[in-house]
PDB file of C-alpha atoms and ligand atoms in Angstrom:
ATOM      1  CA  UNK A  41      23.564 -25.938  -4.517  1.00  0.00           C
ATOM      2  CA  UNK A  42      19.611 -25.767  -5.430  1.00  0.00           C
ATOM      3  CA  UNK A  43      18.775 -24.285  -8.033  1.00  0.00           C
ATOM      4  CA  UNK A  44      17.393 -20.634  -6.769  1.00  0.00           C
ATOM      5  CA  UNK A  45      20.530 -20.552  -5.266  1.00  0.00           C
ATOM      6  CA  UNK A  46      22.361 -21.401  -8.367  1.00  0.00           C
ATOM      7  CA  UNK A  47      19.915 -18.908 -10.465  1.00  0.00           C
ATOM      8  CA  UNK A  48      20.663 -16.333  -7.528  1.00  0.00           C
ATOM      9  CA  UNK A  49      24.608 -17.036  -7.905  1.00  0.00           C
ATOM     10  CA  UNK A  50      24.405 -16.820 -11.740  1.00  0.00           C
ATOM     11  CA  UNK A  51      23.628 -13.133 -12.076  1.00  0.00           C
ATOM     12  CA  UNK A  52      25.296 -10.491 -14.139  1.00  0.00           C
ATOM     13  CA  UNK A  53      24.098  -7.388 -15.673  1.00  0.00           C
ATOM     14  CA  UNK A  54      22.815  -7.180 -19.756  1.00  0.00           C
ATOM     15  CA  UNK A  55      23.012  -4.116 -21.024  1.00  0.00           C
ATOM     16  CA  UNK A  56      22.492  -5.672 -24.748  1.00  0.00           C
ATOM     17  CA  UNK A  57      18.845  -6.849 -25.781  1.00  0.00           C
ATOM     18  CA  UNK A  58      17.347  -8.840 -28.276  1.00  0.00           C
ATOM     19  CA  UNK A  59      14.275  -7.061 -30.125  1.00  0.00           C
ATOM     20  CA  UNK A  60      12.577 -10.187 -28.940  1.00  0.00           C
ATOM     21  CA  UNK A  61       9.674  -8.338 -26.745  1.00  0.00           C
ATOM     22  CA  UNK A  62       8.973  -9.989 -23.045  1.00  0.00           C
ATOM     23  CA  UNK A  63       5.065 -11.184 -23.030  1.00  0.00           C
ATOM     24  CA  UNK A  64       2.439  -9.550 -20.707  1.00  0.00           C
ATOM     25  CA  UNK A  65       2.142 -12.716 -19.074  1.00  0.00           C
ATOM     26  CA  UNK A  66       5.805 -12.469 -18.259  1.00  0.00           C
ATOM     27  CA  UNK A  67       5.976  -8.758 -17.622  1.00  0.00           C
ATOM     28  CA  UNK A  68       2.715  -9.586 -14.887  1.00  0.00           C
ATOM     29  CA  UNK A  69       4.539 -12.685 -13.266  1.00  0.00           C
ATOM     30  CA  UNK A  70       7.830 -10.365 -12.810  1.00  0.00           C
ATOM     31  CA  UNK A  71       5.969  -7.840 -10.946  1.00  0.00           C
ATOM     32  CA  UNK A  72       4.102 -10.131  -9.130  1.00  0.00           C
ATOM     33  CA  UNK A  73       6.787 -11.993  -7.685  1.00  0.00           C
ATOM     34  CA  UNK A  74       8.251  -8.254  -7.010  1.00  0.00           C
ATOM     35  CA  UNK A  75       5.168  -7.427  -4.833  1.00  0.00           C
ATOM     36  CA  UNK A  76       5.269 -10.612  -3.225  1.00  0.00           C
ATOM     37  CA  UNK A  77       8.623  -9.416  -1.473  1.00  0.00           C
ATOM     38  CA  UNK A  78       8.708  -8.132   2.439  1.00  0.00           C
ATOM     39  CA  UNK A  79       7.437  -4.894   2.861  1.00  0.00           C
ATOM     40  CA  UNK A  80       8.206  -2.727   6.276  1.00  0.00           C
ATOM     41  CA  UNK A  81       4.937  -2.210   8.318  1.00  0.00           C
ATOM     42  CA  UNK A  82       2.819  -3.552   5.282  1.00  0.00           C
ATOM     43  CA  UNK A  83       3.800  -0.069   4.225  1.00  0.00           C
ATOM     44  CA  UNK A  84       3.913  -1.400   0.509  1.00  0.00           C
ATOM     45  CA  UNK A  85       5.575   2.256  -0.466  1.00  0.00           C
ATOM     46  CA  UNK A  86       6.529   0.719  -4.050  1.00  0.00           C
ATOM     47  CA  UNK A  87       5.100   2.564  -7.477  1.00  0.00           C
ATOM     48  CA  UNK A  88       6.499   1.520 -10.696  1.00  0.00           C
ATOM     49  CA  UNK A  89       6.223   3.204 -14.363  1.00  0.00           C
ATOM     50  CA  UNK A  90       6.460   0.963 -17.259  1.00  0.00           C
ATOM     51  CA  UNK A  91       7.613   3.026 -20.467  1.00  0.00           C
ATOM     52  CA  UNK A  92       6.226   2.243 -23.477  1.00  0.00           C
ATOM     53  CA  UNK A  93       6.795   5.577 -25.422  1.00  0.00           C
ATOM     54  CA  UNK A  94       9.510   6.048 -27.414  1.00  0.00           C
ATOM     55  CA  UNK A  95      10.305   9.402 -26.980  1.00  0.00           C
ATOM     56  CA  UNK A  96      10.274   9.211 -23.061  1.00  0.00           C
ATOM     57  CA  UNK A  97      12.723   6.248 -23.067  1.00  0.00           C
ATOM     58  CA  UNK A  98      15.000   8.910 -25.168  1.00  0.00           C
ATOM     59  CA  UNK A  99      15.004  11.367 -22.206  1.00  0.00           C
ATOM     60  CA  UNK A 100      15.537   8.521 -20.161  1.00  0.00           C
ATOM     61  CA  UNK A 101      18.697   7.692 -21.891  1.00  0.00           C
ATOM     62  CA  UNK A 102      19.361  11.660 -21.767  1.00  0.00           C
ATOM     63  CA  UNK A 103      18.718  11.669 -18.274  1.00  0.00           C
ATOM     64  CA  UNK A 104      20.852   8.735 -17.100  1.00  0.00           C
ATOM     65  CA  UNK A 105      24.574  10.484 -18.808  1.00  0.00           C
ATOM     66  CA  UNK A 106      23.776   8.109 -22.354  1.00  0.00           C
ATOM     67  CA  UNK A 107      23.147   4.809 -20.971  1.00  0.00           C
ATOM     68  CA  UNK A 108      21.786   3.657 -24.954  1.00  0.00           C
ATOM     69  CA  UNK A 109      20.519   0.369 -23.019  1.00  0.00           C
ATOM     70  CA  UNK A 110      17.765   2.370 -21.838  1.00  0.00           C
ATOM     71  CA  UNK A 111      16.448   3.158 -25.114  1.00  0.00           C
ATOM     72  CA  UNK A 112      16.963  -0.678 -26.326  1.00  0.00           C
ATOM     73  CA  UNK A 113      15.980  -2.719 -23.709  1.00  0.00           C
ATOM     74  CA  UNK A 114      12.471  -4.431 -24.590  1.00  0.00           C
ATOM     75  CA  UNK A 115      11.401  -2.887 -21.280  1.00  0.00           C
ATOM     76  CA  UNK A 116      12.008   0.005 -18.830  1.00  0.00           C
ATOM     77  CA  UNK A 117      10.533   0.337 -15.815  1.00  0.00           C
ATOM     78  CA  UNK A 118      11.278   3.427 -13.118  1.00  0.00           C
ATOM     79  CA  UNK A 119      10.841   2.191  -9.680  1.00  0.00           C
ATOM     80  CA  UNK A 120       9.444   4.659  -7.508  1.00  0.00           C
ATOM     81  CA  UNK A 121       9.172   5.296  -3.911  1.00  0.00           C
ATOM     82  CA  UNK A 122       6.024   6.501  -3.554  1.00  0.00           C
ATOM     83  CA  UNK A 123       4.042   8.386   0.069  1.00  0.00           C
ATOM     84  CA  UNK A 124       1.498   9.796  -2.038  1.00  0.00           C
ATOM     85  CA  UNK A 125      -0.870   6.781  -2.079  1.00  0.00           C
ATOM     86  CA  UNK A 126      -0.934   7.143   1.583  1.00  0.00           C
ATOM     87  CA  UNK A 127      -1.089  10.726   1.647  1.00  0.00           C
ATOM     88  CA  UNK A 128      -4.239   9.916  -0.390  1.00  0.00           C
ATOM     89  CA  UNK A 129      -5.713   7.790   1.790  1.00  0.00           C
ATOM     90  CA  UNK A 130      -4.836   8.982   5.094  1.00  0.00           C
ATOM     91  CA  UNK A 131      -4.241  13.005   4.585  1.00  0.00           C
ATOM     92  CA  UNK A 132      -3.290  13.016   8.513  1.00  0.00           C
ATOM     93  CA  UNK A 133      -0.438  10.791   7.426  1.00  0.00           C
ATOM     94  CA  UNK A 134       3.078  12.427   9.046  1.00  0.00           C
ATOM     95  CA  UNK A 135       5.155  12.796   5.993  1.00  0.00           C
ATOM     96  CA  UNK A 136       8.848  13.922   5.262  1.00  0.00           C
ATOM     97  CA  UNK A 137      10.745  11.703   8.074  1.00  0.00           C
ATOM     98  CA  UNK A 138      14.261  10.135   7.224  1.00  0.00           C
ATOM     99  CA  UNK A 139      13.165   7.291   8.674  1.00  0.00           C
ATOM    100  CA  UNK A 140      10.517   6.859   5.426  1.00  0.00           C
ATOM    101  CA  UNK A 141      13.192   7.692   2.711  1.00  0.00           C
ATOM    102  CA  UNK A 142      15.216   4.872   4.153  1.00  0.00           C
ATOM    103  CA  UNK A 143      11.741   2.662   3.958  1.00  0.00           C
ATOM    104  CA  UNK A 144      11.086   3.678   0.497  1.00  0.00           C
ATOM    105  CA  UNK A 145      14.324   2.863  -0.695  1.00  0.00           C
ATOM    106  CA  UNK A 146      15.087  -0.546   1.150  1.00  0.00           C
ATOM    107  CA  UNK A 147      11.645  -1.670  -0.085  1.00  0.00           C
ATOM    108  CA  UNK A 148      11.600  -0.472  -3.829  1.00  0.00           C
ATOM    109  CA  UNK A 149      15.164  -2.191  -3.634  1.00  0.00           C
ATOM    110  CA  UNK A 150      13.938  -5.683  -2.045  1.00  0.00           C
ATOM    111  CA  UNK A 151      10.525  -5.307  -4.691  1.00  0.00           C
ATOM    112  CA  UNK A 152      12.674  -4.674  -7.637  1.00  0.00           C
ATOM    113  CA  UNK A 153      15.171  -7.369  -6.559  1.00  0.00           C
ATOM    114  CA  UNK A 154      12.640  -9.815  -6.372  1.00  0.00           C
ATOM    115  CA  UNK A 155      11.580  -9.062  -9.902  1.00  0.00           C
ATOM    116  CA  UNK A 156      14.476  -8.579 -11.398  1.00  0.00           C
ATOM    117  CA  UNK A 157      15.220 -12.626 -10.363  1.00  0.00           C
ATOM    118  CA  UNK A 158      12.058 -13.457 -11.447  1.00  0.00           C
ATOM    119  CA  UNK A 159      12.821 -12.229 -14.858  1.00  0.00           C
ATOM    120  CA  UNK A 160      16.061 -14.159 -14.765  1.00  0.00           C
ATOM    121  CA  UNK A 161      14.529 -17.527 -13.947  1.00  0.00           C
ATOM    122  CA  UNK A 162      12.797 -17.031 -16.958  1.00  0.00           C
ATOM    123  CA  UNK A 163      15.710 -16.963 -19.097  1.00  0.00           C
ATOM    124  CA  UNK A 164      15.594 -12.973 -19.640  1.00  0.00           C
ATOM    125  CA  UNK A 165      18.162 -10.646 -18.169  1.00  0.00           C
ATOM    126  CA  UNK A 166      18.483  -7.261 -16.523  1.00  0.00           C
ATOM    127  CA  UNK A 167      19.995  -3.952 -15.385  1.00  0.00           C
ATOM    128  CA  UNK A 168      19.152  -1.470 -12.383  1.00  0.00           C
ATOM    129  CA  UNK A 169      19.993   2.091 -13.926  1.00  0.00           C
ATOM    130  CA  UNK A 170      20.850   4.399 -10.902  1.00  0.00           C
ATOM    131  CA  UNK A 171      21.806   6.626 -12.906  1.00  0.00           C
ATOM    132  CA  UNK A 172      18.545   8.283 -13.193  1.00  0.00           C
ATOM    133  CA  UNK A 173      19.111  10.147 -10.505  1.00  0.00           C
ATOM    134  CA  UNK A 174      21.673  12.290 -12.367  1.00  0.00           C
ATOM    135  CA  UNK A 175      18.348  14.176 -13.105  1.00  0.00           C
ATOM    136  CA  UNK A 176      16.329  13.613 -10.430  1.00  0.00           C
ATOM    137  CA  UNK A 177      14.062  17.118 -11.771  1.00  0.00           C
ATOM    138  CA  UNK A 178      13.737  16.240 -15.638  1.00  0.00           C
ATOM    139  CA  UNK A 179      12.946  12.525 -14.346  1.00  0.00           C
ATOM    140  CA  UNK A 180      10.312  13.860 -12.000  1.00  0.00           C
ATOM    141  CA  UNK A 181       8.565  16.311 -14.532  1.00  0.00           C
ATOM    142  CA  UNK A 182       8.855  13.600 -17.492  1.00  0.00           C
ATOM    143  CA  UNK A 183       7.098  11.231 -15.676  1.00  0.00           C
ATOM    144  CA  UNK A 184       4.690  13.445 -13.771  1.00  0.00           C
ATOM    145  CA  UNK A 185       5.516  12.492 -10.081  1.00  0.00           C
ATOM    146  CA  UNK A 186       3.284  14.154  -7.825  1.00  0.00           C
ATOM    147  CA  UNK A 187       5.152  15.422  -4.266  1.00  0.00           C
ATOM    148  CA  UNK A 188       5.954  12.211  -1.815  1.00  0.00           C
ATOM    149  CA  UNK A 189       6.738  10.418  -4.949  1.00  0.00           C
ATOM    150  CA  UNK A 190      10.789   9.959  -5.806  1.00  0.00           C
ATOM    151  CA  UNK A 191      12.354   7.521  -8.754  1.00  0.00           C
ATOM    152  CA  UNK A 192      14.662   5.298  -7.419  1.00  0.00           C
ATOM    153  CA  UNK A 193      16.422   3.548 -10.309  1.00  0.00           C
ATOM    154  CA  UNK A 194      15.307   2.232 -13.824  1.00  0.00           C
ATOM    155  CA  UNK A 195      15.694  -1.491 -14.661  1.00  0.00           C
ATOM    156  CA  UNK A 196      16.361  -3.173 -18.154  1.00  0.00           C
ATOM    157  CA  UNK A 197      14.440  -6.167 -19.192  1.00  0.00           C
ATOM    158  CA  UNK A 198      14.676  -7.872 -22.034  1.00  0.00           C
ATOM    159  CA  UNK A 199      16.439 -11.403 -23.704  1.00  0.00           C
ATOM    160  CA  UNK A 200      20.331 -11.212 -23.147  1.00  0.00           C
ATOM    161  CA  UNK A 201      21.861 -10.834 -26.272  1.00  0.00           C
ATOM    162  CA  UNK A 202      25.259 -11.065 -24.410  1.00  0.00           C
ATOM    163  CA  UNK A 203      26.775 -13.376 -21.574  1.00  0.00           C
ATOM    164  CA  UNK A 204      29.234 -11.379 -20.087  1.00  0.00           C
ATOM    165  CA  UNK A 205      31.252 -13.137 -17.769  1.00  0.00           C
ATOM    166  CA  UNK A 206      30.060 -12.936 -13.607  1.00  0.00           C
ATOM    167  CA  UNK A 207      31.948 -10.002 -11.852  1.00  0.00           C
ATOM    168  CA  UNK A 208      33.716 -11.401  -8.759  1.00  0.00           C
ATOM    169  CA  UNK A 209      32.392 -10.230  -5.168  1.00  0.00           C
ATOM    170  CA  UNK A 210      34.416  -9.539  -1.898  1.00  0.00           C
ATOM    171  CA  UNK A 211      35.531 -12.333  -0.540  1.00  0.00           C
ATOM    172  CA  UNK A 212      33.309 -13.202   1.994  1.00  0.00           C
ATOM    173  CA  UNK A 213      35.636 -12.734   5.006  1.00  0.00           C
ATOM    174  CA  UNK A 214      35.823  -9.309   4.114  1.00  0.00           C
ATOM    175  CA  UNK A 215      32.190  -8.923   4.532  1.00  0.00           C
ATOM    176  CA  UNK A 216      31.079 -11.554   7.376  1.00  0.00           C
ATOM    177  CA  UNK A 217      31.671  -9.983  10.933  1.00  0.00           C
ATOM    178  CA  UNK A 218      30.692 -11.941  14.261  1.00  0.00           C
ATOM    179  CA  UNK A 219      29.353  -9.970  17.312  1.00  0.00           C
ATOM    180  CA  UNK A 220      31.509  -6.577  16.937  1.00  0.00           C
ATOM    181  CA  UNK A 221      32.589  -4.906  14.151  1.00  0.00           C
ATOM    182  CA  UNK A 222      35.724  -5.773  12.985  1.00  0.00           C
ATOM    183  CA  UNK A 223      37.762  -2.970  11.593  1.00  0.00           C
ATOM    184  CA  UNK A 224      41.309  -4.691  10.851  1.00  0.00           C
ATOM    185  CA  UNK A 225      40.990  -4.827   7.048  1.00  0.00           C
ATOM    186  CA  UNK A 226      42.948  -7.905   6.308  1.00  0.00           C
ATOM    187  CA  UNK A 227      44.551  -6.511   3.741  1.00  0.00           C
ATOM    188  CA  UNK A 228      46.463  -9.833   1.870  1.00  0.00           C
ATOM    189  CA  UNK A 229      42.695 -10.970   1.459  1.00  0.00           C
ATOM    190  CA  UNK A 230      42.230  -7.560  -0.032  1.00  0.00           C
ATOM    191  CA  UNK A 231      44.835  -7.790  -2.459  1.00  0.00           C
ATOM    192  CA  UNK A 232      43.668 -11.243  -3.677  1.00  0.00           C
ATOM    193  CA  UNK A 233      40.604  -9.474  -4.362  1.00  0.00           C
ATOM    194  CA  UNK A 234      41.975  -6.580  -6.155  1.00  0.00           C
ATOM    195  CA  UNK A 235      44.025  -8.961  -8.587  1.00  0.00           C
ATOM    196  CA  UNK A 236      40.909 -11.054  -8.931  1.00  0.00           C
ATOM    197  CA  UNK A 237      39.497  -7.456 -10.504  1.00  0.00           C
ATOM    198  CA  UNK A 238      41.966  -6.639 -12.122  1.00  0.00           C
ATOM    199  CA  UNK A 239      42.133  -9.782 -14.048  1.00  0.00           C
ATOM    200  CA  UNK A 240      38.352  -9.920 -14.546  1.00  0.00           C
ATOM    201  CA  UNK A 241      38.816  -6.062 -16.192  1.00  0.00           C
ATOM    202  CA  UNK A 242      41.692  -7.138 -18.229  1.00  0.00           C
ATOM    203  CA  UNK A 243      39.559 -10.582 -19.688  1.00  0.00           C
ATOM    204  CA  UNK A 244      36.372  -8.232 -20.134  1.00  0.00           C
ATOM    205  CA  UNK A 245      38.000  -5.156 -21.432  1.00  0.00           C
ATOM    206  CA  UNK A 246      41.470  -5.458 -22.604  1.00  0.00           C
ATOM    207  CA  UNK A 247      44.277  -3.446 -21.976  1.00  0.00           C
ATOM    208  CA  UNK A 248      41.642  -0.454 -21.512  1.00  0.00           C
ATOM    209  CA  UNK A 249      40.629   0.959 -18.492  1.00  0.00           C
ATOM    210  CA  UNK A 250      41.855  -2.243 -16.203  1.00  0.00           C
ATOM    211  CA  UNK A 251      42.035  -1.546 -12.360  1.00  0.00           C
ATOM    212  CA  UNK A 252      41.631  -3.130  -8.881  1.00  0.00           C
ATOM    213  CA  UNK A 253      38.783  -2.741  -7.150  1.00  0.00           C
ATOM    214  CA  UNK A 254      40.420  -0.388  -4.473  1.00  0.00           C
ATOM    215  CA  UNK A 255      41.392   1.959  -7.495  1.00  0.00           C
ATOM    216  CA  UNK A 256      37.670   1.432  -8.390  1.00  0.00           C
ATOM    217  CA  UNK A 257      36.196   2.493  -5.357  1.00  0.00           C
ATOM    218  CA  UNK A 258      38.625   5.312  -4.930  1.00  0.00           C
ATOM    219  CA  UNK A 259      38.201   6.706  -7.686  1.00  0.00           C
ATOM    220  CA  UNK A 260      34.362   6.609  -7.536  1.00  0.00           C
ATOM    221  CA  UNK A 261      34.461   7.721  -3.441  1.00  0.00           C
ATOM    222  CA  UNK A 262      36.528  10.747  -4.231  1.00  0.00           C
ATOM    223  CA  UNK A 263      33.763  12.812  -6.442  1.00  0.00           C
ATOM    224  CA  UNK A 264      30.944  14.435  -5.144  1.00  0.00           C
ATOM    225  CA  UNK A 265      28.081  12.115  -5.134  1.00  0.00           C
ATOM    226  CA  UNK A 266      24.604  14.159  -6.427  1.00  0.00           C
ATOM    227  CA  UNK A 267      25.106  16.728  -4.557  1.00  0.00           C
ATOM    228  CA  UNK A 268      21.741  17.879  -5.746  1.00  0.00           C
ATOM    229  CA  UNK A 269      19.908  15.078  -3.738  1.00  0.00           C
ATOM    230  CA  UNK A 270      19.088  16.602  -0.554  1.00  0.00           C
ATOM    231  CA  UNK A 271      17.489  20.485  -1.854  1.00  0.00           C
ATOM    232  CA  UNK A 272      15.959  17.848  -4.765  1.00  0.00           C
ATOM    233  CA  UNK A 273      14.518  15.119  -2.118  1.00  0.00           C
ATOM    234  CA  UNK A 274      12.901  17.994   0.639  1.00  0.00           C
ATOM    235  CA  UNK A 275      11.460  19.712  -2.801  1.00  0.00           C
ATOM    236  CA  UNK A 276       9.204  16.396  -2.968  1.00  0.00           C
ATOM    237  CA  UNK A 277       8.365  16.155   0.195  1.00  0.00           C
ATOM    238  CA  UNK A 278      11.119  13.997   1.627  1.00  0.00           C
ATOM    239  CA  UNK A 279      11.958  17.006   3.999  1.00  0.00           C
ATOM    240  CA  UNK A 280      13.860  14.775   5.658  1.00  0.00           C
ATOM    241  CA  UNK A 281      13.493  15.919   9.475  1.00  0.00           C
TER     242      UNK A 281
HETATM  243  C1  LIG B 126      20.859   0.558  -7.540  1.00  0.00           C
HETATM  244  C2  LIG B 126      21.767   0.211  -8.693  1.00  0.00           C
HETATM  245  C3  LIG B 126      21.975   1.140  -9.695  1.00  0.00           C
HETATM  246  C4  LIG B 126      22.760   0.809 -10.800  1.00  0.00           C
HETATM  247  N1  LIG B 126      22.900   1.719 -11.804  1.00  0.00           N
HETATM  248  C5  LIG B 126      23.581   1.387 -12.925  1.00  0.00           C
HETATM  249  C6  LIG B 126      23.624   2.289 -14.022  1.00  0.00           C
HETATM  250  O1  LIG B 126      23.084   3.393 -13.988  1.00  0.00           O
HETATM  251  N2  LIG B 126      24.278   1.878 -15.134  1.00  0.00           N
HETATM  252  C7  LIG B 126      24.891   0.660 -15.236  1.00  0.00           C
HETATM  253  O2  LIG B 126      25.463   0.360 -16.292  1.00  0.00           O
HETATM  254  N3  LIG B 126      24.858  -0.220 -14.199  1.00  0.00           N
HETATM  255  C8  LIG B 126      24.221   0.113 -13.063  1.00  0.00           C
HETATM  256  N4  LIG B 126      24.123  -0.777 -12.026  1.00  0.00           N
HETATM  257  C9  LIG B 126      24.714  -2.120 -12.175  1.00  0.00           C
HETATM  258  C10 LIG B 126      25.999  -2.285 -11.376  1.00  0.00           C
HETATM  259  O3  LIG B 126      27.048  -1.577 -11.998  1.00  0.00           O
HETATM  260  C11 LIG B 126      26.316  -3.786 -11.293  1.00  0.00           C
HETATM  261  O4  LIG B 126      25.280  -4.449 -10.619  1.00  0.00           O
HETATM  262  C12 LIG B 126      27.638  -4.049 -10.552  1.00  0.00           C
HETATM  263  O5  LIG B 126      28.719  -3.496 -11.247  1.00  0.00           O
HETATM  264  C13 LIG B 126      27.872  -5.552 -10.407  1.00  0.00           C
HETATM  265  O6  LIG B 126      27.844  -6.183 -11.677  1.00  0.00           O
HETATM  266  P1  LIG B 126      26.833  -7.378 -11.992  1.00  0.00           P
HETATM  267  O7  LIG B 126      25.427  -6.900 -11.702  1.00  0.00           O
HETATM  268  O8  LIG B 126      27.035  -7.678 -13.444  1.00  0.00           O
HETATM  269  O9  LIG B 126      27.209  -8.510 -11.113  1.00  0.00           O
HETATM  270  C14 LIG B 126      23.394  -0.469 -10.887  1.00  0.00           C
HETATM  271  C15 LIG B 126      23.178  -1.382  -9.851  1.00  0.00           C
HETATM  272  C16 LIG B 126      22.387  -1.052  -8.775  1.00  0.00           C
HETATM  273  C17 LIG B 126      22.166  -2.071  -7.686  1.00  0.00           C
END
């Protein structure tokens, strides 16, 4: 194993900070390895807000159902995918396709990816905070985003002041198809994987609140997700036609 592979392989979430603050020159290299990521057509449909003020990161945490991490980590950013810079430049620009919310998204994800590595070679550690969207509106209006402009997620940086233990993926069998989809869930693999969960859950957490991954995902999948999104998304401009 090299070693980006090995830094790659080592991830986990921190969602506990030390007041330690990460340095501008650190901060600048993070987003610059960020932007340095593929971007579809040169599009480059990335905007990111850096929060400094205090009281903002306090709606943040308001807005994401509590997440206190927000609040604590040295810094927040709110990754953004953002039309209106083009919409600036070229006003003819053809705007509201759902072909373009699936380009902002896949390339504020590969951008903040990027970064979010790039923090983690240097020792610090992070956190993508979807839940943001739970308030897409307050998020919008707190932050000022202009129409074409939607956040995508917040992210936590910051020096880990916690090494929580690396949270087991699918087995990559379950994941790897050749030529066709292959829809015969092996499910003995599967149940490897759920005890492999459920083990990781009972080490991390206790007797609380252990379950497989198939209880996980079930119990996740069988809620509404935002169903807010779409009137929320064709409000900014993401009519999505
Ligand atoms: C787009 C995205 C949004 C996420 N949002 C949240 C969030 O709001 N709160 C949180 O605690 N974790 C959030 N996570 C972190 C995931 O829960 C975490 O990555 C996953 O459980 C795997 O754990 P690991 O990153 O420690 O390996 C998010 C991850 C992604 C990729």
């Amino acid at each position: 194993m090299n070693q980006v592979i090995e830094l790659l392989r080592s991830h986990r979430s921190i969602r506990k900070f030390t007041d330690e603050p990460v340095s501008s020159e650190q901060l600048e290299q993070i987003l610059l390895a960020g932007q340095a990521a593929s971007t579809s057509s040169f599009l480059q449909v990335t905007s990111v807000i850096r929060i400094t003020d205090r009281a903002i990161r306090e709606k943040l945490v308001e807005c994401s159902g509590g997440q206190k991490w927000v609040a604590q980590a040295p810094e927040f950013l709110v990754w953004c995918a953002d039309f209106k810079r083009h919409k600036t430049i070229a006003p003819e620009a053809m705007l509201g396709f759902s072909e373009q919310l699936l380009i902002g998204a896949v390339d504020t994800a590969i951008m903040a990816e990027n970064a979010l590595i790039a923090a983690e070679s240097m020792g610090l550690g992070g956190l993508f905070v979807g839940g943001i969207r739970n308030q897409p509106q307050a998020v919008t209006d707190l932050l000022a985003l202009p129409e074409h402009v939607i956040p995508l997620f917040g992210m936590c940086i910051g020096v880990p002041a916690q090494d929580p233990t690396l949270r087991p993926r699918l087995p990559l069998s379950l994941v790897l198809h050749e030529n066709r989809y292959n829809a015969d869930l092996d499910k003995e693999t599967l149940a490897g994987y759920d005890q492999q969960v459920h083990d990781y859950y009972e080490q991390r957490l206790g007797a609380n609140k252990v379950m497989t991954w198939s209880e996980q995902i079930s119990a996740i999948l069988s809620k509404e997700a935002r169903p807010f999104m779409k009137a929320y998304l064709q409000k900014q401009g993401f009519d999505l036609k």
